[in-house]
Every structure is written in C-alpha cells, then in structure tokens.
C-alpha cells in the first residue's frame, strides 16, 4: 500500500489525474473503473485540463462506473450518468458507447446486474479502479454487512449514506433508498486501486479501513489485501495516518 498525503487539494487533484492520464498514455485501451461523489470532482477537472492541453486521448478507453441509484430517471441531475457526463465524459473524447454505468431503471434488476458483470468480464480486467470512501467504510455502495457480495447487486442504502448524499438533493426524502453497485469481488480484481479521501470527517474511517481489522463491518478494510493499492489523502483525512 502506498499512502500519499497532500498539503493542498490542487496537488492531490494533480496527483490523482497524473495516475489516470499516465495509465491511459501508456495503455490507450485501458479499462477504467470510475467513481462519483464529491471526492473525484477535482481529479476529473484536472483530467479534462490535461485532455484539453492535448496530453492524453480517451478514444480507446472503456469505463465502468461503480454504481447508480435505483429508480432515479437517467436524466435526473443527480443520476450518476448525469454526474459523469457533466464532470468528465462530455469534455473528453471517450466514445459514449464505451462508457458503462449500471441501469438503475432496468425492469429486471437481477438481469441488469448479470449483464453488467458480463460486460466487465468481456472487457477483461479493470486496469485501474478509482474509489472514494464512505463515512461508514463503504466502497461503491457496498455497505457494512455480515457478508459482502462479489458481483454487481442491488443494495439498500444505509441511512448514514442517504444522509451524507442528501446534500446533493433538496431533502433526504428525495435520496433514493436503493442503488446498484459493483461488488467487492469485482473491485478487488482491478489491477490497481486508487483510493482518494478528503476531509477531517473521514480521518477516523481512513485510519480504521487501512490499519484496523479486515472485516465486512468496514468494506474498505478489504483493500488492505490488495497488492496494488494507492491512497491519496488530504492533510485532514490523513491526520491519523501520518
Ligand atoms: P463523497 O462520497 O465522495 O461524496 O464523500 C464517497 C463515498 O461515499 O464513497
């Protein structure tokens, strides 16, 4: 595990973007696992800057997002498809048909989960999986539980997660109660995992996830077992790790 702590958001964003654009520069057909939420916004901004400066092309890249809300219209501003279009896809040259996000409105959610896993398998291994970290230790929407699920599945969101995400909606009542998420088996199969965490409110969960017992009570603790884990933290999130 390689843990890097940054003094400024700008440096953290540059480091995160450099890892992703560097991979695509050396492997133009890379398969990227992408994340949403507040954490990666600045990294995507920096990637767009790199793209606009002509440093990288995403024409050959395939992407798979971690998750999507169930039952939120795809054109809702808070759907993860809208998020990805807004923050990344519409600003770079990745072909839309090479970008994948689970369909949270599928009539048959079980079939959609299987379809998503098959698409990932057909693309081969995910070269780099970008992850944020929930306050409760979730990765993707794999919430703390007695047992974790390997592949893509529908999950009931923890109240804590709905409360945290209420900031993006008018009220907590509008936050969907379920999501479709890649499972921990798929996440852990990625060749490299890039975990990014920011903010004092995440310092304790970062410390627990990366140094505490490996347990399904804290899904991110499974990342300790990954052979190529890179962790980028701001000073506040890294307070207990220094
Ligand atoms: P955030 O969410 O980036 O919005 O803090 C991270 C997560 O819940 O995985």
Coordinates of N, CA and C and ligand atoms in Angstrom, one line a residue, residues 36-40 66-67 131-136 138-141 161 164-165 167-168 196 198 201-202, ligand 1:
X36 N -18.1 8.3 -8.4 CA -18.8 9.6 -8.4 C -18.7 10.1 -7.0
X37 N -19.6 11.1 -6.6 CA -19.5 11.7 -5.3 C -18.6 13.0 -5.3
X38 N -18.5 13.6 -4.2 CA -17.7 14.8 -4.1 C -16.2 14.6 -4.3
X39 N -15.7 13.5 -3.9 CA -14.3 13.3 -3.9 C -13.6 13.4 -5.2
X40 N -14.1 12.8 -6.3 CA -13.3 12.8 -7.5 C -13.5 14.1 -8.4
X66 N -18.8 2.6 -10.8 CA -19.1 1.7 -9.7 C -20.6 1.4 -9.4
X67 N -21.4 2.5 -9.6 CA -22.8 2.3 -9.1 C -23.7 3.3 -9.7
X131 N -11.7 4.9 -6.3 CA -12.6 4.8 -5.2 C -12.6 6.0 -4.3
X132 N -13.8 6.3 -3.8 CA -13.9 7.2 -2.6 C -14.2 6.3 -1.4
X133 N -14.5 7.0 -0.3 CA -14.7 6.2 0.9 C -15.9 6.8 1.7
X134 N -16.9 6.0 2.0 CA -18.0 6.4 2.8 C -17.6 6.6 4.3
X135 N -18.4 7.4 5.0 CA -18.1 7.6 6.4 C -18.2 6.3 7.2
X136 N -19.0 5.3 6.7 CA -19.2 4.1 7.3 C -18.3 3.0 6.8
X138 N -18.0 2.3 3.5 CA -18.4 1.6 2.2 C -17.5 2.0 1.1
X139 N -17.4 1.1 0.1 CA -16.7 1.4 -1.2 C -17.7 1.0 -2.3
X140 N -17.8 1.9 -3.3 CA -19.0 1.8 -4.2 C -20.2 2.0 -3.2
X141 N -21.2 1.2 -3.4 CA -22.3 1.2 -2.4 C -22.3 -0.1 -1.6
X161 N -25.6 6.8 4.7 CA -25.2 7.1 3.3 C -26.2 8.1 2.7
X164 N -25.6 11.5 4.1 CA -24.5 12.1 3.5 C -24.8 12.6 2.1
X165 N -25.6 11.9 1.3 CA -25.8 12.2 0.0 C -27.0 13.2 -0.2
X167 N -27.1 16.1 0.7 CA -26.6 17.4 0.3 C -26.7 17.7 -1.2
X168 N -26.8 16.6 -2.0 CA -26.9 16.8 -3.4 C -28.4 17.0 -3.9
X196 N -9.1 7.7 -3.0 CA -8.9 9.1 -2.7 C -9.9 9.5 -1.5
X198 N -10.8 12.8 1.3 CA -10.6 14.2 1.7 C -11.4 14.5 3.0
X201 N -13.6 14.9 8.5 CA -14.7 13.9 8.9 C -14.4 12.5 8.5
X202 N -13.4 12.3 7.6 CA -13.1 10.9 7.2 C -11.8 10.4 7.8
Ligands
LIG1 P1 -18.1 11.5 -1.3 O1 -18.6 10.0 -1.1 O2 -17.0 11.5 -2.3 O3 -19.3 12.3 -1.8 O4 -17.6 12.0 0.0 C1 -17.7 9.0 -1.1 C2 -18.4 7.7 -0.9 O5 -19.5 7.6 -0.3 O6 -17.9 6.7 -1.4

